[in-house]
Amino acid sequence: MDNTIEIEGVHLHYRDTGEENLHPVIIMHGWGCNVDTVVSIENIFKGKMRVINVDLPGHGKSSEPPSVWGVEDFTVLIEKLIDRLALVKPSLVGHSFGGRISILLSSRGDVDKVLLVDSAGIKPKRSLNYYRKVYTFKAIKHILMFVLGKKKGMEAVERMRGRKGSADYRDSSPKMRAVMSKCVNEDLKHVMPSIKAPVLLVWGEDDTATPLSDAQTMKRLIPDAGLVSFPGCGHYSFLDNPFGFKAVVSSFFNI
């Protein structure tokens, strides 16, 4: 059943399937996606657990956050959703960006199990060339704002960002671009040792967005973590190898 609830100034859309007496699992998709992207994961749990599949703020049918949010803000929202729905010790499933929220929430909340799928959460290593591009961009930004004025200068900067950025970045609104930039630069390694729940890391070995080395770091830092990787699969390993993915998830959750 589709529902909308207002939390933290956001009209949050989520799909709630399964009886209330079943153990709850919250599914959180990646950046630029929505509840339909992870419907195949939702279907694994249907009839066996109560599934809360969330459109994260600024995605799907949920409104954008009222300000430039970081991972903490997204996590607080999901914590309040858990409270409003009276969910007891839910399990968490996070793909990519949804994994960031799962990591932070499980480091301080009472959760049962955590499934991280090609999860973000580790700040990417930056090359000297990256920093050269960043500082060049900042210099151009100041020049444009000086020459064109603040309003027209910022419009020109946003157009330039849209051309240069990733597909996810280009397809986002100016506010969500700022949110994405803020969240990508947050490193969650320091909270990983605090996760007490069992964690399963499922990865595509050819993932270039969140490389397998990130999964190996998470496995080392999270006390009770196991890693399953699929050869020939990328950032959407659950779509690239649906049968293998279903098998390992069913085993982990005993469903």
mmCIF file of C-alpha atoms in Angstrom, residues 30-31 71 75 94-105 116-126 180 182-193 195 201 203 207 209-211 213-215 217-219 221-222 235:
data_model
loop_
_atom_site.group_PDB
_atom_site.id
_atom_site.type_symbol
_atom_site.label_atom_id
_atom_site.label_comp_id
_atom_site.label_asym_id
_atom_site.label_seq_id
_atom_site.Cartn_x
_atom_site.Cartn_y
_atom_site.Cartn_z
ATOM 1 C CA GLY A 30 20.358 4.656 -4.293
ATOM 2 C CA TRP A 31 20.759 8.211 -5.581
ATOM 3 C CA VAL A 71 23.592 11.986 5.868
ATOM 4 C CA THR A 75 19.101 9.280 9.025
ATOM 5 C CA GLY A 94 20.508 0.005 1.671
ATOM 6 C CA HIS A 95 21.678 0.208 -1.914
ATOM 7 C CA SER A 96 24.342 2.793 -2.765
ATOM 8 C CA PHE A 97 23.219 6.082 -1.154
ATOM 9 C CA GLY A 98 20.648 4.181 0.923
ATOM 10 C CA GLY A 99 23.586 2.301 2.400
ATOM 11 C CA ARG A 100 24.935 5.516 3.923
ATOM 12 C CA ILE A 101 21.749 5.909 5.941
ATOM 13 C CA SER A 102 21.768 2.229 6.884
ATOM 14 C CA ILE A 103 25.339 2.479 8.164
ATOM 15 C CA LEU A 104 24.766 5.561 10.309
ATOM 16 C CA LEU A 105 21.401 4.366 11.643
ATOM 17 C CA LEU A 116 24.439 -3.269 2.307
ATOM 18 C CA VAL A 117 24.290 -3.572 -1.481
ATOM 19 C CA ASP A 118 27.066 -1.815 -3.424
ATOM 20 C CA SER A 119 26.880 0.685 -0.592
ATOM 21 C CA ALA A 120 28.311 4.170 -0.387
ATOM 22 C CA GLY A 121 29.769 5.386 2.887
ATOM 23 C CA ILE A 122 33.497 5.681 2.284
ATOM 24 C CA LYS A 123 34.832 8.962 0.952
ATOM 25 C CA PRO A 124 36.386 8.383 -2.472
ATOM 26 C CA LYS A 125 40.155 8.697 -2.772
ATOM 27 C CA ARG A 126 41.008 11.852 -4.682
ATOM 28 C CA MET A 180 24.677 15.106 -3.204
ATOM 29 C CA LYS A 182 27.623 17.292 0.807
ATOM 30 C CA CYS A 183 26.814 13.610 1.318
ATOM 31 C CA VAL A 184 29.487 12.276 -1.044
ATOM 32 C CA ASN A 185 32.158 14.076 0.978
ATOM 33 C CA GLU A 186 31.063 12.489 4.270
ATOM 34 C CA ASP A 187 33.161 9.519 5.393
ATOM 35 C CA LEU A 188 31.390 7.035 7.671
ATOM 36 C CA LYS A 189 34.343 4.767 8.479
ATOM 37 C CA HIS A 190 34.479 6.106 12.042
ATOM 38 C CA VAL A 191 30.975 4.809 12.903
ATOM 39 C CA MET A 192 31.344 1.361 11.359
ATOM 40 C CA PRO A 193 32.997 -0.278 14.409
ATOM 41 C CA ILE A 195 27.544 -1.448 14.358
ATOM 42 C CA LEU A 201 27.798 -6.867 2.145
ATOM 43 C CA TRP A 203 28.838 -6.340 -4.199
ATOM 44 C CA ASP A 207 31.372 -1.804 -9.545
ATOM 45 C CA ALA A 209 30.823 3.787 -8.414
ATOM 46 C CA THR A 210 31.543 2.098 -5.066
ATOM 47 C CA PRO A 211 34.478 -0.242 -5.764
ATOM 48 C CA SER A 213 37.800 -2.190 -2.101
ATOM 49 C CA ASP A 214 35.132 -0.155 -0.228
ATOM 50 C CA ALA A 215 33.339 -3.394 0.665
ATOM 51 C CA THR A 217 37.201 -1.872 4.099
ATOM 52 C CA MET A 218 33.673 -2.109 5.512
ATOM 53 C CA LYS A 219 34.136 -5.826 6.209
ATOM 54 C CA LEU A 221 35.725 -2.232 10.199
ATOM 55 C CA ILE A 222 32.278 -3.702 10.964
ATOM 56 C CA HIS A 235 26.862 -1.142 -9.191
#
